[in-house]
Short mmCIF file of C-alpha atoms and ligand atoms in Angstrom, two decimals:
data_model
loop_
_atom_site.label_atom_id
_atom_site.label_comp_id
_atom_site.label_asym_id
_atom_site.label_seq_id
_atom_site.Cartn_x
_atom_site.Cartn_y
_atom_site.Cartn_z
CA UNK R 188 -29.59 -24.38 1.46
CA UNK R 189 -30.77 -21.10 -0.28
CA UNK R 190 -31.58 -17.48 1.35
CA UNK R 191 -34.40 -16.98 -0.56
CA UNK R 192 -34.07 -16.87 -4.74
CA UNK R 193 -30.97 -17.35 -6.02
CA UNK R 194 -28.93 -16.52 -3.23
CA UNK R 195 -26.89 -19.79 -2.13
CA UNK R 196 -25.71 -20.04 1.52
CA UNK R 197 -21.84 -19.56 1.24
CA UNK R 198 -19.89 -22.25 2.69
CA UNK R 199 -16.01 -21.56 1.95
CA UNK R 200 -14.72 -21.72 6.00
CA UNK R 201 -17.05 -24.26 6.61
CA UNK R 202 -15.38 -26.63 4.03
CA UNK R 203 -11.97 -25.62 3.65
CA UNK R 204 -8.91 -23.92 5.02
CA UNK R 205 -8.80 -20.27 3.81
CA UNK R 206 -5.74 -18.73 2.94
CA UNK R 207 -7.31 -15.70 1.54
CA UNK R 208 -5.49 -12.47 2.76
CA UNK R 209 -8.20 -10.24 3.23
CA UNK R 210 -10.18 -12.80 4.61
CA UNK R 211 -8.27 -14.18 7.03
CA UNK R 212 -8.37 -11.77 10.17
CA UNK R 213 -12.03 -11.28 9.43
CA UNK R 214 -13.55 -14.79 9.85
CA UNK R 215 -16.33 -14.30 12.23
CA UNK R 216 -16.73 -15.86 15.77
CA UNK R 217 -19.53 -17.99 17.00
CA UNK R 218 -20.41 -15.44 18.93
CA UNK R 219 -20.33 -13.30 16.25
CA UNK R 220 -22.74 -15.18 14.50
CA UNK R 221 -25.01 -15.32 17.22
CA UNK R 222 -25.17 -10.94 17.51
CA UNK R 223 -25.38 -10.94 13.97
CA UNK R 224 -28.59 -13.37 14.47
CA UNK R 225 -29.90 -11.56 16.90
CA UNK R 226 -29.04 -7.70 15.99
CA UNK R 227 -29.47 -8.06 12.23
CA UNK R 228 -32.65 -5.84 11.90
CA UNK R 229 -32.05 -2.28 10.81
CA UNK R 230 -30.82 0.52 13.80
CA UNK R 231 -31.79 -2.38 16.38
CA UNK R 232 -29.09 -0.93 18.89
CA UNK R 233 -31.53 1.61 18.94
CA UNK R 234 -34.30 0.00 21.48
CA UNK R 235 -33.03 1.95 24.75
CA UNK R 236 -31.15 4.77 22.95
CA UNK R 237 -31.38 7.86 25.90
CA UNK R 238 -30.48 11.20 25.59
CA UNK R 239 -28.41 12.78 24.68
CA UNK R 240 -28.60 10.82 21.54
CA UNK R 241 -25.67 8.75 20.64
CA UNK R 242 -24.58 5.56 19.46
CA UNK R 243 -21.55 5.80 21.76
CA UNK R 244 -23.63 6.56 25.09
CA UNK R 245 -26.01 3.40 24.60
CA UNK R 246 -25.54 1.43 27.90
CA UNK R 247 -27.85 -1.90 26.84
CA UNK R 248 -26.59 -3.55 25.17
CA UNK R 249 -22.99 -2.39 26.43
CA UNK R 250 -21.60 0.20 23.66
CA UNK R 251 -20.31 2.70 25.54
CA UNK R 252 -18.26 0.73 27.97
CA UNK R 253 -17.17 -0.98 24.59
CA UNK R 254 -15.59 2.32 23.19
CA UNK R 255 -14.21 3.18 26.61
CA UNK R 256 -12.78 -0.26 26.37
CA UNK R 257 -11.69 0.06 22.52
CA UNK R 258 -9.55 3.12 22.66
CA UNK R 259 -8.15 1.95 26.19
CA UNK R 260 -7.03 -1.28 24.17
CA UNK R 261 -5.15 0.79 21.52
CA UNK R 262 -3.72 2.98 23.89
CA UNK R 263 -5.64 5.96 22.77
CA UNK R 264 -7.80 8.79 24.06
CA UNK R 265 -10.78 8.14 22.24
CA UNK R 266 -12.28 5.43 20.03
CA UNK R 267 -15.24 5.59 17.20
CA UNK R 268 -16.72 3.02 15.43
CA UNK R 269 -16.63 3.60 11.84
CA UNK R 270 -17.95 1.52 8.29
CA UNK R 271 -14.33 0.50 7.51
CA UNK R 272 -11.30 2.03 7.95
CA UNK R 273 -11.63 3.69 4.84
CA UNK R 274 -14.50 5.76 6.76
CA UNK R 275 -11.92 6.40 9.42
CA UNK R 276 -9.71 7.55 6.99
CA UNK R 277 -12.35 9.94 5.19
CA UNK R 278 -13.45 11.28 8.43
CA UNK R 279 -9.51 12.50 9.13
CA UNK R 280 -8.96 13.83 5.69
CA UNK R 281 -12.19 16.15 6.01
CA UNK R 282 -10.71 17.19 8.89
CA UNK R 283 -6.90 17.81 8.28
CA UNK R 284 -7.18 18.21 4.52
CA UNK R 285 -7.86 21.09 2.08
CA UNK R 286 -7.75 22.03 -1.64
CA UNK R 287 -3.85 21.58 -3.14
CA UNK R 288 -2.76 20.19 0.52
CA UNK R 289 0.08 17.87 -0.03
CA UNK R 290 -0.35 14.56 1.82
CA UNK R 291 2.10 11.71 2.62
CA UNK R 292 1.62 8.16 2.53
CA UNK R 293 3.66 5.45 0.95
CA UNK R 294 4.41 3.65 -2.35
CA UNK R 295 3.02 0.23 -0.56
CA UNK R 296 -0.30 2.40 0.34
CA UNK R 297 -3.82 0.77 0.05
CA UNK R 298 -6.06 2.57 -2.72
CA UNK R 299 -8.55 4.16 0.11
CA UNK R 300 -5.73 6.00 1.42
CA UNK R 301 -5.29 7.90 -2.12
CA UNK R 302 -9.07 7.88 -2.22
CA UNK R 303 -9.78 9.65 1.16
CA UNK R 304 -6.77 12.11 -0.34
CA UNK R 305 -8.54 12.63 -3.15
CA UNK R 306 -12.48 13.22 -1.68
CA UNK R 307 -10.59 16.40 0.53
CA UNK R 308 -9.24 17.88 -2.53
CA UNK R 309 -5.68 16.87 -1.44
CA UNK R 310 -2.55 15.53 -3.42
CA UNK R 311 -1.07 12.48 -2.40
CA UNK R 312 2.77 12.06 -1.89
CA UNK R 313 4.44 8.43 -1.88
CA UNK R 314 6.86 8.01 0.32
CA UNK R 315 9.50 5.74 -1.82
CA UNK R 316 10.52 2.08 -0.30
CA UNK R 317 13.86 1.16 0.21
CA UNK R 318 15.41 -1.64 -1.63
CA UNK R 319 13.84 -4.46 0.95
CA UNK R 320 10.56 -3.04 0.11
CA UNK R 321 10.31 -1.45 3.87
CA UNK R 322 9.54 1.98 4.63
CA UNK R 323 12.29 4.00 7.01
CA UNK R 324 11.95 6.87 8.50
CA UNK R 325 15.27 8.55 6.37
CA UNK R 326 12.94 8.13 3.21
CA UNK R 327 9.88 9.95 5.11
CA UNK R 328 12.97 12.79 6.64
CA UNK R 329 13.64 13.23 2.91
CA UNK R 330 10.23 13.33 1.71
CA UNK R 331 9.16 15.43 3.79
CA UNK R 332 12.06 18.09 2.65
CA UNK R 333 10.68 17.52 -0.86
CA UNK R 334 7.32 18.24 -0.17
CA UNK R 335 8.30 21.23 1.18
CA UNK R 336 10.72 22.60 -1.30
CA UNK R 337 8.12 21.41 -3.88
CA UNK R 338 4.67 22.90 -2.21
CA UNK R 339 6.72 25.58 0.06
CA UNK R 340 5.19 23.70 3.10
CA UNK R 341 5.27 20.36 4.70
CA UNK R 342 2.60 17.56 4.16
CA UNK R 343 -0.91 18.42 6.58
CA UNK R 344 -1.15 14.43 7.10
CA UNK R 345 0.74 11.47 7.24
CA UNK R 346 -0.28 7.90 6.73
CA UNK R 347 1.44 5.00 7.48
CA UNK R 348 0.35 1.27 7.25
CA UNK R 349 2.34 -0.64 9.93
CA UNK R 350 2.00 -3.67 7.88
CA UNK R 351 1.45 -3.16 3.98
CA UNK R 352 -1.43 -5.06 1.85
CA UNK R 353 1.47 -6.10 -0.41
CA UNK R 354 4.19 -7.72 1.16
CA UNK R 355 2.77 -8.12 5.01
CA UNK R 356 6.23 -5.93 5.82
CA UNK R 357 6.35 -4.48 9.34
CA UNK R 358 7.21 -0.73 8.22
CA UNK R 359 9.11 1.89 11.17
CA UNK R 360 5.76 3.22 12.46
CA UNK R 361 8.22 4.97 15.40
CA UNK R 362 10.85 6.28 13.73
CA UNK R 363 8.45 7.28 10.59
CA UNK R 364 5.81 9.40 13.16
CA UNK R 365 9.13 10.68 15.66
CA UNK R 366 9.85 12.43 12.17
CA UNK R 367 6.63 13.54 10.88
CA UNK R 368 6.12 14.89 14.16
CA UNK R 369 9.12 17.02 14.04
CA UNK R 370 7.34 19.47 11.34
CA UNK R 371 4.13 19.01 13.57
CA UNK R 372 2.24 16.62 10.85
CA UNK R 373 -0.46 14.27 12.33
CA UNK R 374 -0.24 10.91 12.17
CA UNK R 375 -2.55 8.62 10.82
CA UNK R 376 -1.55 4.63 11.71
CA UNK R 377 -3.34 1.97 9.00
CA UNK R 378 -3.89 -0.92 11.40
CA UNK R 379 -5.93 -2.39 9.08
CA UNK R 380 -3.59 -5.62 9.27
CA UNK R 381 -2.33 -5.53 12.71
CA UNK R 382 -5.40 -3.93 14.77
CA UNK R 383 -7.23 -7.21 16.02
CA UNK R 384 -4.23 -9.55 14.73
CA UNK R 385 -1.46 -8.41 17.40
CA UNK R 386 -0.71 -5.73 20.50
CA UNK R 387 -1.32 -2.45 18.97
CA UNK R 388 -0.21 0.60 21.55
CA UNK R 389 -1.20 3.54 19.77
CA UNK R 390 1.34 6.25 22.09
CA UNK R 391 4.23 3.98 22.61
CA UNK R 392 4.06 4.44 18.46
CA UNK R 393 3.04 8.36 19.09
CA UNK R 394 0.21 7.91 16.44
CA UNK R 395 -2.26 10.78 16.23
CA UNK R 396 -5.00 8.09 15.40
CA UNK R 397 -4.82 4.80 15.04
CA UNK R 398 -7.32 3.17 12.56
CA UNK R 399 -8.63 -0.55 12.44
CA UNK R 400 -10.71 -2.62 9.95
CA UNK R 401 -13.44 -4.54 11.93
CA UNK R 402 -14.11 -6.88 8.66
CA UNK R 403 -10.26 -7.25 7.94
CA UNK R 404 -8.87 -8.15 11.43
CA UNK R 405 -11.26 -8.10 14.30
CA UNK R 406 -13.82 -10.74 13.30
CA UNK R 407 -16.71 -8.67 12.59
CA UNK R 408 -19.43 -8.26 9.86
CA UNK R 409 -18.60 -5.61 7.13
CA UNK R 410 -18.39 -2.70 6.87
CA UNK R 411 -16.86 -2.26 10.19
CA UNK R 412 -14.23 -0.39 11.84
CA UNK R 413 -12.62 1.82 14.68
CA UNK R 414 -10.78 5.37 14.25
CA UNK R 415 -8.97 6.19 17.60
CA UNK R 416 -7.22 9.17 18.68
CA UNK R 417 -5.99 11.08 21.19
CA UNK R 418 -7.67 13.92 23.16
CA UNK R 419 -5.79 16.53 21.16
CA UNK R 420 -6.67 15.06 18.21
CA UNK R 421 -10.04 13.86 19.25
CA UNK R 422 -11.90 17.51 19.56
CA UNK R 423 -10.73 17.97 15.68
CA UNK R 424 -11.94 15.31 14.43
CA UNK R 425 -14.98 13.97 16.55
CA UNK R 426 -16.17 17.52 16.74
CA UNK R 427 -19.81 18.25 17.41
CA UNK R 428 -22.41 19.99 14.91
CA UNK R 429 -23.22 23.50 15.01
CA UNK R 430 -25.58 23.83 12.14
CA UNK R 431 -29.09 25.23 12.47
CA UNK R 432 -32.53 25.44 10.29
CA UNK R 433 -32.88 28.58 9.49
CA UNK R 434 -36.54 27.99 9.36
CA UNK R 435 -36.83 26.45 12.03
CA UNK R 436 -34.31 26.72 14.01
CA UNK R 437 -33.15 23.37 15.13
CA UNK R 438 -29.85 22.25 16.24
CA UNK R 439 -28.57 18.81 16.44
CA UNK R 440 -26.79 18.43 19.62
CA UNK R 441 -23.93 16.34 20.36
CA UNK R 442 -24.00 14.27 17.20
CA UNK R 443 -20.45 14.45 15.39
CA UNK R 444 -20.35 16.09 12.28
CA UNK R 445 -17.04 13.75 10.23
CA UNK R 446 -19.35 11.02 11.38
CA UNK R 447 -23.00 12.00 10.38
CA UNK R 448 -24.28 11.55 13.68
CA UNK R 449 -24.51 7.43 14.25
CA UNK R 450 -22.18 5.00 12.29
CA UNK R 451 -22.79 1.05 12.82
CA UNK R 452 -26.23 0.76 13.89
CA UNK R 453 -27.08 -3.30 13.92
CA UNK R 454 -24.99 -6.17 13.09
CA UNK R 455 -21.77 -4.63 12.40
CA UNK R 456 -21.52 -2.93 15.92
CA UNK R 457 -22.62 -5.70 18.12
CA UNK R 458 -20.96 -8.41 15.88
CA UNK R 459 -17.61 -6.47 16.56
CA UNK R 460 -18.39 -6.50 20.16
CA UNK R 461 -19.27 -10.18 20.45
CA UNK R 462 -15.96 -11.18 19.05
CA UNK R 463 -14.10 -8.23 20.74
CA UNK R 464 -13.08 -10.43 23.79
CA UNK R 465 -12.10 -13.17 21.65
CA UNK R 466 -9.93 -10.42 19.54
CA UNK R 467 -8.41 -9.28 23.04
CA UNK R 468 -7.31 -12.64 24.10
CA UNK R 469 -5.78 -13.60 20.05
CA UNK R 470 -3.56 -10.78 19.61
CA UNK R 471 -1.47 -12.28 22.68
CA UNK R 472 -0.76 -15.31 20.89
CA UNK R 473 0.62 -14.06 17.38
CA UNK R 474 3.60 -15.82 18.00
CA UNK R 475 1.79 -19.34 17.20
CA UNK R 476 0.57 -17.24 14.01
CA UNK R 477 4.19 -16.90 13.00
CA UNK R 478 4.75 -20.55 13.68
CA UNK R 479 2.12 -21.62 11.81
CA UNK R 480 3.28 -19.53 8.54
CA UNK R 481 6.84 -20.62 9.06
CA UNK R 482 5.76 -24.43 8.60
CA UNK R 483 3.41 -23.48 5.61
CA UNK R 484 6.46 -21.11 4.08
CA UNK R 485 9.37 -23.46 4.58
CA UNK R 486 7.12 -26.40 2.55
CA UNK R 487 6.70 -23.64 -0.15
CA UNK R 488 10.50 -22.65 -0.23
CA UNK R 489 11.51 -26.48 -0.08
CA UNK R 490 10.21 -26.12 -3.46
CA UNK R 491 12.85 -25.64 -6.13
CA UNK R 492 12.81 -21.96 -7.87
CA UNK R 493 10.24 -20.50 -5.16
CA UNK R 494 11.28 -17.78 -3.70
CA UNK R 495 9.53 -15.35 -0.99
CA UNK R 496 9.28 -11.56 -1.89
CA UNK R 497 8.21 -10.58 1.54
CA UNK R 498 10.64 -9.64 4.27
CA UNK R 499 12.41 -12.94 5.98
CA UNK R 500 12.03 -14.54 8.67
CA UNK R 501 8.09 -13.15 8.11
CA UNK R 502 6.63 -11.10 10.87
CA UNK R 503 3.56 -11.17 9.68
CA UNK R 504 1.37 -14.31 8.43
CA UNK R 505 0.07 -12.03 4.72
CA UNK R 506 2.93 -13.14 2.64
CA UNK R 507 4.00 -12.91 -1.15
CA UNK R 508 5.39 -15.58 -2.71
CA UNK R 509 7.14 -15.63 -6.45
CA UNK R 510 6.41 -19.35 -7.77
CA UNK R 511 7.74 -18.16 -11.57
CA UNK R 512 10.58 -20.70 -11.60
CA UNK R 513 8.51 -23.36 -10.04
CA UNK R 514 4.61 -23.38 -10.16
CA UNK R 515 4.42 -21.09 -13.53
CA UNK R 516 7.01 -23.78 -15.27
CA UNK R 517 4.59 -26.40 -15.19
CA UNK R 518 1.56 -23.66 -16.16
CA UNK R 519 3.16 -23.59 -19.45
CA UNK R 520 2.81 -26.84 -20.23
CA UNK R 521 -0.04 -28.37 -18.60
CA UNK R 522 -3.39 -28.94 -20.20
CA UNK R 523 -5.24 -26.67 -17.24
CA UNK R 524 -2.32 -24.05 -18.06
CA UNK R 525 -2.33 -21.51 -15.37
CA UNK R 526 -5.60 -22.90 -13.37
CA UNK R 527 -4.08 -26.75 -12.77
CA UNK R 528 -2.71 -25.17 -9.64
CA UNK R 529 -6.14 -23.43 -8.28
CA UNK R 530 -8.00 -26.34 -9.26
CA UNK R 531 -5.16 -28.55 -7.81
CA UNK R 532 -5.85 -26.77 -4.57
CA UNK R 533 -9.33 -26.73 -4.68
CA UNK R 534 -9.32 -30.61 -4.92
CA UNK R 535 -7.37 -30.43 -1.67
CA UNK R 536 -9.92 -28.24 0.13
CA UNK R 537 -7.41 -25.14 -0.18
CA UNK R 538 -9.67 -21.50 -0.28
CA UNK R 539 -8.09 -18.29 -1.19
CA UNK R 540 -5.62 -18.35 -3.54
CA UNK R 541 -6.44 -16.20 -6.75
CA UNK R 542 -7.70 -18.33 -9.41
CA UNK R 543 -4.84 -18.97 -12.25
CA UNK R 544 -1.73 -17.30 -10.39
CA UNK R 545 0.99 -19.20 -10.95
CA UNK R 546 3.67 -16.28 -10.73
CA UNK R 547 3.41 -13.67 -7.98
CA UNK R 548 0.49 -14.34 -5.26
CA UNK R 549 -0.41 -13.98 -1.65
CA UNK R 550 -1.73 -16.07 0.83
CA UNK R 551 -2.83 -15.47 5.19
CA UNK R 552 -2.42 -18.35 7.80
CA UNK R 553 -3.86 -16.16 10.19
CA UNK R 554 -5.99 -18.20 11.87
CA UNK R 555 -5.46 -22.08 10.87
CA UNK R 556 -4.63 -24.32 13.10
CA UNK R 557 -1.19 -26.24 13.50
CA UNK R 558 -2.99 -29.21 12.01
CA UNK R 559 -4.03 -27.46 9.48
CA UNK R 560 -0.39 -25.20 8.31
CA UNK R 561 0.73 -28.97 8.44
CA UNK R 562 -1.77 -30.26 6.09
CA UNK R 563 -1.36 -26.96 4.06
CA UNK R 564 1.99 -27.45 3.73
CA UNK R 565 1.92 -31.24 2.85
CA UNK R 566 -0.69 -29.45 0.20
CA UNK R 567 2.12 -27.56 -1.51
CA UNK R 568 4.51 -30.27 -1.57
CA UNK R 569 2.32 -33.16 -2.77
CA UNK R 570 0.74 -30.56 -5.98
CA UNK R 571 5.02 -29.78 -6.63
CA UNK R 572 5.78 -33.59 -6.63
CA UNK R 573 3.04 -34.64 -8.85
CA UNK R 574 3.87 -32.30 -11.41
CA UNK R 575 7.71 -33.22 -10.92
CA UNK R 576 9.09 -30.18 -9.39
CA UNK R 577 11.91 -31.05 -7.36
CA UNK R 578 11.95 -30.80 -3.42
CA UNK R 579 15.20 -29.98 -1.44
C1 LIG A 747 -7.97 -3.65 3.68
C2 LIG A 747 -7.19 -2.42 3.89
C3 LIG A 747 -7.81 -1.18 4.02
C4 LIG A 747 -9.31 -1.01 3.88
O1 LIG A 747 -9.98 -1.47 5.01
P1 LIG A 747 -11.58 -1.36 5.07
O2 LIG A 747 -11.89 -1.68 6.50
O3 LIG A 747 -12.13 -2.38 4.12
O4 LIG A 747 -11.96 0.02 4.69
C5 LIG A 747 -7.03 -0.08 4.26
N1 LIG A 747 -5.70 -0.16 4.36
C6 LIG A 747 -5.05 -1.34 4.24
C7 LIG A 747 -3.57 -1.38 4.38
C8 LIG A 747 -5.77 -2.50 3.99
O5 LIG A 747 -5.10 -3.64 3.86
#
């Protein structure tokens, strides 16, 4: 099947299991599917848009009951929707940040972190790891102390990723934002793997906002997203215009400045709230997540010379995995070199895994079946067998 010239429909879920890491938490729902049918025109949540103009007062189809409902979820004041978290995390930094502000995060931080640092003029400080690649809050205690030695005044915003894009580690979020908010810095929690995946309670952690990735983790079109905060927090940041033509005099109402008015306008919006009760309902059962990566893990580590470089027992499903002294062995001598194990698990209807890494690589379960971590699993073991690894 094509969508018009040379666009091929993309069948990857459709045909295999995806272990892809980004991918994973993102996978849409038939539901999903069937808003992004019927909502993919441009601004179609727009039909019965009322005064006073806002995407987050539109009653039909349901969006404001679904932000009510979205920062109630979290445990938060307030929820927007937002194109990615990275949006969220612009929209915060414009807020919080100026010229020469220092700003912590962490040395497992994604890239749009430093980004939104950078578009506010800011400078970003890493919070170190310790030597189980975790972040603690005695690292952030003592960061924060060299900030302000170093600057003469503590960090204006914190970020913190509850799980890192790197390892999948579970990271202090508490203990990290009890600190931070000891020198009265906001906190900003990345939920970008965990919002959507499992129970997020954004004031049992004491996060200023809590930030979620609608394409990453809550089964929803891209670019989609939520930024929640609390009330405090909330007038800063979802503040309203107060510009005016100075020819003409007009003013712009209640539309909020950090988020130029209106954010998701079709697909993304309603796709995220098609899936959203499916999303409420999955984050109860991540323990059959964790089940379901243990299976696929222990097959891996059965292998001789793999070892796991993410925290263990996992407590999340994104996990790195070192296959040097195994996988990579027999890269160096096969004919395929480093692609006889991609193509191996192609062959075996295996999506996901980077193309040629036979060293350090990630994969997600999130979201396979028990059949399927079985058969993923058997996967591992069969390519290690016929290229004479040994199994313990
Ligand atoms: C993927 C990711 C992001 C970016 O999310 P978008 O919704 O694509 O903007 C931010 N932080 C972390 C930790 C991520 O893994």
């Amino acid at each position: 099947m094509k969508c018009g010239s040379g666009i091929e429909a993309r069948q990857v879920n459709e045909v295999s299991i995806n272990v892809d890491p980004i991918q994973a938490g993102g996978r849409l729902t038939v539901d999903a599917m069937k808003a992004v049918i019927a909502y993919g025109d441009g601004y179609s949540v727009c039909d019965n848009c009322r005064k006073p103009n806002r995407l987050d007062y539109i009653s039909k189809p349901p969006i404001a009951e679904f932000h009510k409902d979205l920062a109630q979820w979290l445990n938060m004041d307030s929820a927007r929707v937002v194109p990615g978290a990275r949006r969220g995390f612009q929209a915060v930094c414009h807020t919080y940040v100026k010229q020469g502000d220092p700003v912590l995060l962490t040395s497992l931080s994604h890239y749009t972190e430093f980004l939104a640092i950078e578009d506010s003029g800011g400078i970003a400080c890493e919070i170190p790891v310790d030597k189980k690649y975790i972040v603690t809050a005695d690292e952030t205690a003592k960061k924060i102390e060299e900030v302000k030695k170093q600057f003469g005044r503590p960090p204006v915003l914190l970020f913190i990723d509850h799980v890192d894009y790197q390892f999948g580690n579970v990271h202090d979020v508490e203990g990290i934002t009890k600190v931070a908010h000891q020198y009265d810095i906001p906190v900003l929690y990345n939920g970008a793997y965990t919002v959507g995946i499992l129970p997020v309670d954004g004031k049992k952690i004491g996060a200023d906002f809590v930030v979620g990735s609608g394409h990453k983790s809550m089964a929803a079109p891209a670019p989609s997203g939520v930024v929640a905060a609390t009330s405090e927090r909330a007038n800063e940041v979802f503040r309203t215009t107060a510009i005016t033509g100075d020819v003409t005099g007009r003013k712009f109402g209640i539309k909020e400045t950090e988020l130029m008015g209106c954010t998701l306008m079709g697909v993304t919006l309603v796709g995220m709230m098609a899936s959203f009760p499916h999303v409420e309902e999955r984050v109860k059962h991540f323990d059959r997540e964790l089940e379901n990566n243990r299976i696929v893990l222990e097959a891996l580590l059965s292998i001789e010379g793999t070892k796991v470089l993410s925290e263990y027992p996992r407590k999340h499903t994104l996990t790195r995995i070192d296959t040097t002294n195994s996988f990579d062995k027999v890269a160096q001598n096969h004919k395929k070199r480093g692609f006889f194990f991609s193509s191996a698990l192609t062959e075996k209807g295996i999506a996901g895994i980077i193309p040629g890494a036979t060293r350090v690589w990630k994969f997600n379960t999130y979201g396979i079946t028990t059949k399927q971590a079985n058969y993923l699993a058997q996967v591992f073991i069969d390519i290690a067998r016929e290229n004479n690894l040994k199994i313990s």
